[in-house]
mmCIF file of C-alpha atoms in Angstrom:
data_model
loop_
_atom_site.group_PDB
_atom_site.id
_atom_site.type_symbol
_atom_site.label_atom_id
_atom_site.label_comp_id
_atom_site.label_asym_id
_atom_site.label_seq_id
_atom_site.Cartn_x
_atom_site.Cartn_y
_atom_site.Cartn_z
ATOM 1 C CA MET A 1 0.000 0.000 0.000
ATOM 2 C CA LEU A 2 2.794 2.438 0.868
ATOM 3 C CA GLU A 3 4.541 1.667 -2.408
ATOM 4 C CA VAL A 4 1.308 2.486 -4.267
ATOM 5 C CA LEU A 5 1.036 5.816 -2.419
ATOM 6 C CA VAL A 6 4.608 6.739 -3.336
ATOM 7 C CA VAL A 7 4.111 5.810 -7.001
ATOM 8 C CA LEU A 8 0.866 7.800 -7.159
ATOM 9 C CA SER A 9 2.532 10.810 -5.546
ATOM 10 C CA LEU A 10 5.410 10.664 -8.051
ATOM 11 C CA ILE A 11 2.949 10.520 -10.939
ATOM 12 C CA GLY A 12 1.043 13.424 -9.430
ATOM 13 C CA TYR A 13 4.208 15.482 -9.156
ATOM 14 C CA ILE A 14 5.167 14.810 -12.763
ATOM 15 C CA TYR A 15 1.685 15.799 -13.931
ATOM 16 C CA TYR A 16 1.817 18.940 -11.802
ATOM 17 C CA LEU A 17 5.208 19.964 -13.160
ATOM 18 C CA ARG A 18 4.089 19.351 -16.716
ATOM 19 C CA ASN A 19 0.825 21.265 -16.532
ATOM 20 C CA TYR A 20 0.646 23.670 -13.592
ATOM 21 C CA ALA A 21 4.019 24.555 -12.058
ATOM 22 C CA ASP A 22 5.011 26.910 -14.864
ATOM 23 C CA LEU A 23 2.587 29.851 -14.834
ATOM 24 C CA ARG A 24 3.945 31.526 -17.960
ATOM 25 C CA THR A 25 1.681 31.985 -20.968
ATOM 26 C CA LYS A 26 2.019 29.728 -23.984
ATOM 27 C CA SER A 27 3.782 32.442 -26.009
ATOM 28 C CA GLU A 28 6.175 33.226 -23.125
ATOM 29 C CA LYS A 29 7.171 29.562 -22.910
ATOM 30 C CA GLU A 30 7.703 29.409 -26.682
ATOM 31 C CA ALA A 31 9.795 32.590 -26.685
ATOM 32 C CA ALA A 32 12.010 31.247 -23.881
ATOM 33 C CA GLY A 33 12.576 28.018 -25.796
ATOM 34 C CA LEU A 34 13.479 29.896 -28.999
ATOM 35 C CA GLN A 35 15.799 32.474 -27.443
ATOM 36 C CA GLU A 36 18.853 31.267 -29.350
ATOM 37 C CA GLY A 37 17.159 31.920 -32.690
ATOM 38 C CA ILE A 38 15.703 35.229 -31.508
ATOM 39 C CA ASN A 39 19.210 36.361 -30.562
ATOM 40 C CA LEU A 40 20.477 35.393 -34.029
ATOM 41 C CA TYR A 41 17.711 37.474 -35.618
ATOM 42 C CA ASN A 42 18.372 40.468 -33.349
ATOM 43 C CA GLU A 43 22.076 40.242 -34.250
ATOM 44 C CA SER A 44 21.118 40.397 -37.976
ATOM 45 C CA GLN A 45 22.354 36.863 -38.649
ATOM 46 C CA ILE A 46 19.305 36.326 -40.817
ATOM 47 C CA GLU A 47 20.380 33.179 -42.668
ATOM 48 C CA LYS A 48 21.317 31.386 -39.455
ATOM 49 C CA ALA A 49 18.134 32.604 -37.794
ATOM 50 C CA PHE A 50 16.050 31.378 -40.730
ATOM 51 C CA ASP A 51 17.655 27.925 -40.614
ATOM 52 C CA TYR A 52 17.100 27.796 -36.858
ATOM 53 C CA PHE A 53 13.382 28.614 -37.041
ATOM 54 C CA ASP A 54 12.889 26.445 -40.107
ATOM 55 C CA GLN A 55 14.227 23.451 -38.168
ATOM 56 C CA LYS A 56 12.094 24.325 -35.141
ATOM 57 C CA ILE A 57 8.960 24.415 -37.291
ATOM 58 C CA LYS A 58 9.814 21.033 -38.786
ATOM 59 C CA ALA A 59 10.277 19.628 -35.280
ATOM 60 C CA LYS A 60 7.242 21.411 -33.818
ATOM 61 C CA PRO A 61 4.836 22.450 -36.604
ATOM 62 C CA LYS A 62 2.432 24.275 -34.273
ATOM 63 C CA SER A 63 4.919 26.757 -32.805
ATOM 64 C CA SER A 64 3.343 30.151 -33.506
ATOM 65 C CA PHE A 65 6.413 32.024 -32.267
ATOM 66 C CA ALA A 66 8.663 30.093 -34.651
ATOM 67 C CA TYR A 67 6.346 31.038 -37.517
ATOM 68 C CA LEU A 68 6.518 34.682 -36.414
ATOM 69 C CA TYR A 69 10.304 34.793 -36.558
ATOM 70 C CA ARG A 70 10.604 32.757 -39.739
ATOM 71 C CA ALA A 71 8.178 35.266 -41.261
ATOM 72 C CA LEU A 72 10.422 38.122 -40.107
ATOM 73 C CA CYS A 73 13.375 36.340 -41.719
ATOM 74 C CA TYR A 74 11.435 35.869 -44.957
ATOM 75 C CA LYS A 75 10.584 39.562 -44.942
ATOM 76 C CA LYS A 76 14.224 40.540 -44.400
ATOM 77 C CA ILE A 77 15.322 38.528 -47.440
ATOM 78 C CA GLY A 78 12.511 39.979 -49.556
ATOM 79 C CA ASN A 79 10.062 37.056 -49.729
ATOM 80 C CA VAL A 80 7.003 38.960 -48.527
ATOM 81 C CA ALA A 81 4.468 36.388 -49.766
ATOM 82 C CA ALA A 82 6.134 33.603 -47.773
ATOM 83 C CA ALA A 83 6.323 35.906 -44.748
ATOM 84 C CA LYS A 84 2.577 36.579 -44.873
ATOM 85 C CA ASN A 85 1.826 32.880 -45.266
ATOM 86 C CA ASP A 86 3.890 32.115 -42.147
ATOM 87 C CA LEU A 87 2.080 34.823 -40.181
ATOM 88 C CA ILE A 88 -1.308 33.419 -41.186
ATOM 89 C CA LYS A 89 -0.123 29.938 -40.283
ATOM 90 C CA GLY A 90 1.094 31.155 -36.899
ATOM 91 C CA LEU A 91 -2.259 32.836 -36.242
ATOM 92 C CA SER A 92 -4.041 29.561 -36.905
ATOM 93 C CA TYR A 93 -2.234 28.147 -33.849
ATOM 94 C CA ASP A 94 -2.308 31.216 -31.598
ATOM 95 C CA GLY A 95 -4.682 33.989 -32.589
ATOM 96 C CA ALA A 96 -3.908 35.951 -29.422
ATOM 97 C CA LEU A 97 -0.240 36.612 -30.239
ATOM 98 C CA PHE A 98 -0.302 40.326 -31.017
ATOM 99 C CA GLN A 99 3.030 40.348 -32.859
ATOM 100 C CA LEU A 100 1.566 38.100 -35.559
ATOM 101 C CA HIS A 101 -1.308 40.523 -36.136
ATOM 102 C CA LEU A 102 1.055 43.499 -36.084
ATOM 103 C CA GLU A 103 3.503 42.072 -38.637
ATOM 104 C CA LYS A 104 0.667 40.873 -40.871
ATOM 105 C CA GLY A 105 -0.809 44.375 -40.734
ATOM 106 C CA LYS A 106 2.520 45.933 -41.725
ATOM 107 C CA ILE A 107 2.704 43.749 -44.832
ATOM 108 C CA GLU A 108 -0.894 44.639 -45.746
ATOM 109 C CA TYR A 109 -0.230 48.334 -45.126
ATOM 110 C CA GLU A 110 2.822 48.307 -47.375
ATOM 111 C CA ALA A 111 0.746 46.528 -50.068
ATOM 112 C CA GLN A 112 -1.904 49.278 -49.748
ATOM 113 C CA LEU A 113 -4.458 46.789 -48.433
ATOM 114 C CA LEU A 114 -5.465 49.426 -45.930
ATOM 115 C CA ARG A 115 -8.736 47.983 -44.654
ATOM 116 C CA ASP A 116 -7.120 44.575 -44.125
ATOM 117 C CA ALA A 117 -4.210 46.303 -42.411
ATOM 118 C CA LEU A 118 -6.549 48.237 -40.130
ATOM 119 C CA GLU A 119 -8.314 45.028 -39.146
ATOM 120 C CA SER A 120 -4.956 43.419 -38.295
ATOM 121 C CA PHE A 121 -3.839 46.445 -36.282
ATOM 122 C CA ASP A 122 -7.147 46.450 -34.400
ATOM 123 C CA LYS A 123 -6.434 42.877 -33.294
ATOM 124 C CA ALA A 124 -2.835 43.745 -32.415
ATOM 125 C CA VAL A 125 -4.098 46.531 -30.130
ATOM 126 C CA LEU A 126 -6.733 44.222 -28.656
ATOM 127 C CA TYR A 127 -4.286 41.468 -27.692
ATOM 128 C CA ASP A 128 -1.355 43.715 -26.732
ATOM 129 C CA GLY A 129 -3.014 45.192 -23.663
ATOM 130 C CA ASP A 130 -1.525 48.684 -24.162
ATOM 131 C CA GLU A 131 2.001 47.409 -23.524
ATOM 132 C CA HIS A 132 3.648 48.525 -26.778
ATOM 133 C CA GLU A 133 3.292 51.853 -28.542
ATOM 134 C CA ALA A 134 3.982 50.282 -31.964
ATOM 135 C CA THR A 135 0.465 48.832 -32.204
ATOM 136 C CA TYR A 136 -1.084 52.313 -31.891
ATOM 137 C CA HIS A 137 1.518 53.869 -34.170
ATOM 138 C CA TRP A 138 0.716 51.524 -37.030
ATOM 139 C CA ARG A 139 -3.031 51.726 -36.509
ATOM 140 C CA GLY A 140 -2.698 55.496 -36.575
ATOM 141 C CA LEU A 141 -0.877 55.283 -39.905
ATOM 142 C CA ALA A 142 -3.622 53.046 -41.307
ATOM 143 C CA TYR A 143 -6.349 55.473 -40.180
ATOM 144 C CA GLN A 144 -4.347 58.349 -41.651
ATOM 145 C CA ALA A 145 -3.976 56.591 -45.003
ATOM 146 C CA LEU A 146 -7.744 55.982 -45.046
ATOM 147 C CA GLY A 147 -8.374 59.677 -44.466
ATOM 148 C CA ARG A 148 -9.745 59.182 -40.970
ATOM 149 C CA ASP A 149 -7.625 61.840 -39.331
ATOM 150 C CA VAL A 150 -9.509 62.079 -36.013
ATOM 151 C CA GLU A 151 -9.021 58.360 -35.287
ATOM 152 C CA ALA A 152 -5.425 58.604 -36.464
ATOM 153 C CA GLN A 153 -4.671 61.445 -34.070
ATOM 154 C CA LYS A 154 -6.201 59.546 -31.138
ATOM 155 C CA ASN A 155 -3.894 56.610 -31.841
ATOM 156 C CA PHE A 156 -0.830 58.846 -32.112
ATOM 157 C CA TRP A 157 -1.764 60.431 -28.772
ATOM 158 C CA LYS A 158 -2.069 56.982 -27.228
ATOM 159 C CA GLU A 159 1.325 56.060 -28.663
ATOM 160 C CA SER A 160 2.777 59.202 -27.101
ATOM 161 C CA ASP A 161 1.163 58.448 -23.728
ATOM 162 C CA ILE A 162 2.685 54.937 -23.597
ATOM 163 C CA LEU A 163 6.116 56.329 -24.488
ATOM 164 C CA LYS A 164 5.832 59.012 -21.786
ATOM 165 C CA GLN A 165 4.854 56.415 -19.188
ATOM 166 C CA LYS A 166 7.873 54.299 -20.083
ATOM 167 C CA LEU A 167 10.224 57.288 -19.959
ATOM 168 C CA THR A 168 8.772 58.500 -16.649
ATOM 169 C CA ALA A 169 8.867 55.128 -14.921
ATOM 170 C CA GLY A 170 12.182 54.051 -16.458
ATOM 171 C CA PRO A 171 13.286 50.403 -16.645
ATOM 172 C CA ALA A 172 10.721 49.327 -14.039
ATOM 173 C CA VAL A 173 7.964 49.569 -16.641
ATOM 174 C CA THR A 174 9.677 47.411 -19.200
ATOM 175 C CA LYS A 175 10.712 44.817 -16.642
ATOM 176 C CA GLN A 176 8.994 44.961 -13.304
ATOM 177 C CA LYS A 177 10.483 43.082 -10.406
ATOM 178 C CA ASP A 178 8.304 40.169 -9.420
ATOM 179 C CA PRO A 179 6.891 40.335 -5.864
ATOM 180 C CA PHE A 180 8.663 38.000 -3.458
ATOM 181 C CA LEU A 181 5.451 36.357 -2.229
ATOM 182 C CA ASP A 182 3.604 35.638 -5.449
ATOM 183 C CA LYS A 183 0.764 33.381 -6.602
ATOM 184 C CA ARG A 184 3.144 30.677 -7.776
ATOM 185 C CA LEU A 185 4.853 30.454 -4.386
ATOM 186 C CA ALA A 186 1.457 30.235 -2.675
ATOM 187 C CA ILE A 187 0.307 27.413 -4.966
ATOM 188 C CA ASN A 188 3.532 25.491 -4.401
ATOM 189 C CA SER A 189 3.165 25.979 -0.638
ATOM 190 C CA VAL A 190 -0.165 24.153 -0.749
ATOM 191 C CA LEU A 191 1.574 21.313 -2.561
ATOM 192 C CA ILE A 192 4.258 21.220 0.140
ATOM 193 C CA ILE A 193 1.575 20.789 2.822
ATOM 194 C CA ALA A 194 0.177 17.747 1.019
ATOM 195 C CA THR A 195 3.656 16.301 0.504
ATOM 196 C CA SER A 196 4.620 16.779 4.156
ATOM 197 C CA ILE A 197 1.475 14.981 5.314
ATOM 198 C CA LEU A 198 2.260 12.089 2.986
ATOM 199 C CA VAL A 199 5.868 11.860 4.210
ATOM 200 C CA ILE A 200 4.713 11.776 7.841
ATOM 201 C CA VAL A 201 2.171 9.045 7.062
ATOM 202 C CA ILE A 202 4.868 6.980 5.372
ATOM 203 C CA ILE A 203 7.284 7.529 8.270
ATOM 204 C CA LYS A 204 4.670 6.133 10.641
ATOM 205 C CA LYS A 205 3.657 3.220 8.441
ATOM 206 C CA SER A 206 6.898 2.187 6.773
ATOM 207 C CA GLU A 207 9.064 -0.526 8.253
ATOM 208 C CA GLY A 208 12.252 1.149 7.081
ATOM 209 C CA ILE A 209 13.698 4.470 5.965
ATOM 210 C CA HIS A 210 13.751 3.932 2.215
ATOM 211 C CA LEU A 211 10.234 5.077 1.262
ATOM 212 C CA PRO A 212 10.274 8.282 3.395
ATOM 213 C CA PHE A 213 13.695 9.180 2.003
ATOM 214 C CA LEU A 214 12.591 8.462 -1.573
ATOM 215 C CA LEU A 215 9.552 10.717 -1.335
ATOM 216 C CA ALA A 216 11.469 13.435 0.540
ATOM 217 C CA VAL A 217 14.202 13.506 -2.109
ATOM 218 C CA PHE A 218 11.769 13.578 -5.007
ATOM 219 C CA SER A 219 9.604 16.308 -3.465
ATOM 220 C CA ALA A 220 12.706 18.350 -2.608
ATOM 221 C CA ILE A 221 14.069 18.117 -6.152
ATOM 222 C CA THR A 222 10.658 19.234 -7.337
ATOM 223 C CA ILE A 223 10.867 22.232 -4.988
ATOM 224 C CA GLY A 224 14.165 23.262 -6.583
ATOM 225 C CA ILE A 225 12.805 22.843 -10.099
ATOM 226 C CA VAL A 226 9.583 24.811 -9.645
ATOM 227 C CA GLU A 227 11.225 27.478 -7.443
ATOM 228 C CA PRO A 228 14.956 27.684 -8.308
ATOM 229 C CA ILE A 229 15.276 31.075 -6.576
ATOM 230 C CA LYS A 230 12.810 30.831 -3.683
ATOM 231 C CA GLY A 231 13.017 27.070 -3.150
ATOM 232 C CA TRP A 232 14.809 27.520 0.167
ATOM 233 C CA ILE A 233 11.608 29.021 1.614
ATOM 234 C CA LEU A 234 9.610 25.958 0.597
ATOM 235 C CA ALA A 235 12.357 23.677 1.918
ATOM 236 C CA ILE A 236 12.226 25.393 5.333
ATOM 237 C CA PHE A 237 8.429 25.260 5.255
ATOM 238 C CA GLN A 238 8.459 21.533 4.528
ATOM 239 C CA CYS A 239 10.958 20.827 7.335
ATOM 240 C CA ILE A 240 8.839 22.795 9.822
ATOM 241 C CA LEU A 241 5.731 20.923 8.726
ATOM 242 C CA LEU A 242 7.482 17.565 8.996
ATOM 243 C CA VAL A 243 8.805 18.124 12.506
ATOM 244 C CA ALA A 244 5.720 19.915 13.830
ATOM 245 C CA GLY A 245 3.327 17.480 12.206
ATOM 246 C CA TYR A 246 5.186 14.440 13.510
ATOM 247 C CA PHE A 247 5.447 15.571 17.132
ATOM 248 C CA LEU A 248 2.087 17.352 17.399
ATOM 249 C CA PHE A 249 -0.225 15.052 15.500
ATOM 250 C CA THR A 250 1.231 11.555 15.806
ATOM 251 C CA ASP A 251 1.840 9.207 18.699
ATOM 252 C CA ILE A 252 5.456 8.625 19.651
ATOM 253 C CA PRO A 253 6.101 4.860 19.624
ATOM 254 C CA GLU A 254 6.877 3.221 22.957
ATOM 255 C CA ASN A 255 9.302 0.783 21.374
ATOM 256 C CA ALA A 256 12.784 2.323 21.425
ATOM 257 C CA GLY A 257 13.839 0.603 18.216
ATOM 258 C CA ARG A 258 10.770 1.804 16.357
ATOM 259 C CA GLN A 259 11.215 5.332 17.696
ATOM 260 C CA GLU A 260 14.811 5.367 16.474
ATOM 261 C CA VAL A 261 13.721 4.329 12.972
ATOM 262 C CA GLU A 262 11.042 7.030 12.834
ATOM 263 C CA ASN A 263 13.374 9.728 14.149
ATOM 264 C CA PHE A 264 16.032 8.742 11.635
ATOM 265 C CA SER A 265 13.439 8.878 8.841
ATOM 266 C CA LEU A 266 12.125 12.244 10.054
ATOM 267 C CA TYR A 267 15.407 14.101 10.460
ATOM 268 C CA GLY A 268 16.909 12.405 7.435
ATOM 269 C CA SER A 269 13.958 13.621 5.364
ATOM 270 C CA CYS A 270 14.582 17.165 6.597
ATOM 271 C CA VAL A 271 18.246 17.024 5.584
ATOM 272 C CA LEU A 272 17.353 15.529 2.206
ATOM 273 C CA THR A 273 14.775 18.270 1.666
ATOM 274 C CA PHE A 274 17.486 20.935 1.659
ATOM 275 C CA ALA A 275 19.918 18.839 -0.379
ATOM 276 C CA GLY A 276 17.254 17.888 -2.915
ATOM 277 C CA SER A 277 15.993 21.445 -3.354
ATOM 278 C CA PHE A 278 19.544 22.580 -4.078
ATOM 279 C CA ILE A 279 19.970 19.805 -6.649
ATOM 280 C CA GLY A 280 16.638 20.660 -8.265
ATOM 281 C CA ALA A 281 17.529 24.340 -8.545
ATOM 282 C CA PHE A 282 20.925 23.410 -10.030
ATOM 283 C CA LEU A 283 19.274 21.134 -12.604
ATOM 284 C CA LYS A 284 16.723 23.812 -13.542
ATOM 285 C CA ARG A 285 19.416 26.457 -14.081
ATOM 286 C CA ALA A 286 21.564 23.992 -16.036
ATOM 287 C CA PHE A 287 18.606 23.122 -18.236
ATOM 288 C CA ILE A 288 17.806 26.798 -18.922
ATOM 289 C CA ALA A 289 21.457 27.596 -19.621
ATOM 290 C CA GLY A 290 21.700 24.614 -21.972
#
């Protein structure tokens, strides 16, 4: 029975890591995974960037961000038709990625397809959330080209307002520092409570130290992976829960031998929690760096 509980908990952890631990949006995850190619593009190594994104699309055909940057590469080398096709393809997989709408609108604007361009810029503004002045700038140009000067001026004013806000607030606007106690840390803390309860149950029920140690190590590595910076807080929290939960909510065995086994499992699990969280954080950073 204990073995089944451990296996189920491991499966639960893997599922959690895969689906819920990373709170980034889909496009943010894609951008992080394609950073090497994005750097090549930003450094004007267009041919290398094109090859990079071309291979990524072949490996993962539904990557909207890869389509966006391959489209930008196509546009740089003068193949505008292929660029537009890639943008449309990318939108079919992620219609909420504002950069796809923006770049599609630019191509339509330059081809004098002004109404199509305006529609694309409208969607870029809708999905951007007033974060980038470029969406308003281009929509203003489209309104201007259509002779709708009042709407154009409103967009240029909005563009100016966003720029002023960025200049006034400085770097904090472009990259705000995440709060120390955030939603992700709170969610992971709830997971730590469940894990600590399970470890205590296994300490009390197991005949040896192997199962408690196994679960403690795995949960601790998970802590380091999901929270490579703040994992030490979760590690301390888990150790407090383990010790407090064991002594406050369980009966201390009368048999000296049994008590020694449980104490060894308890304190060993605490030590392994810190060691495992460090290993998990190291693995996460190594994976990102790689």
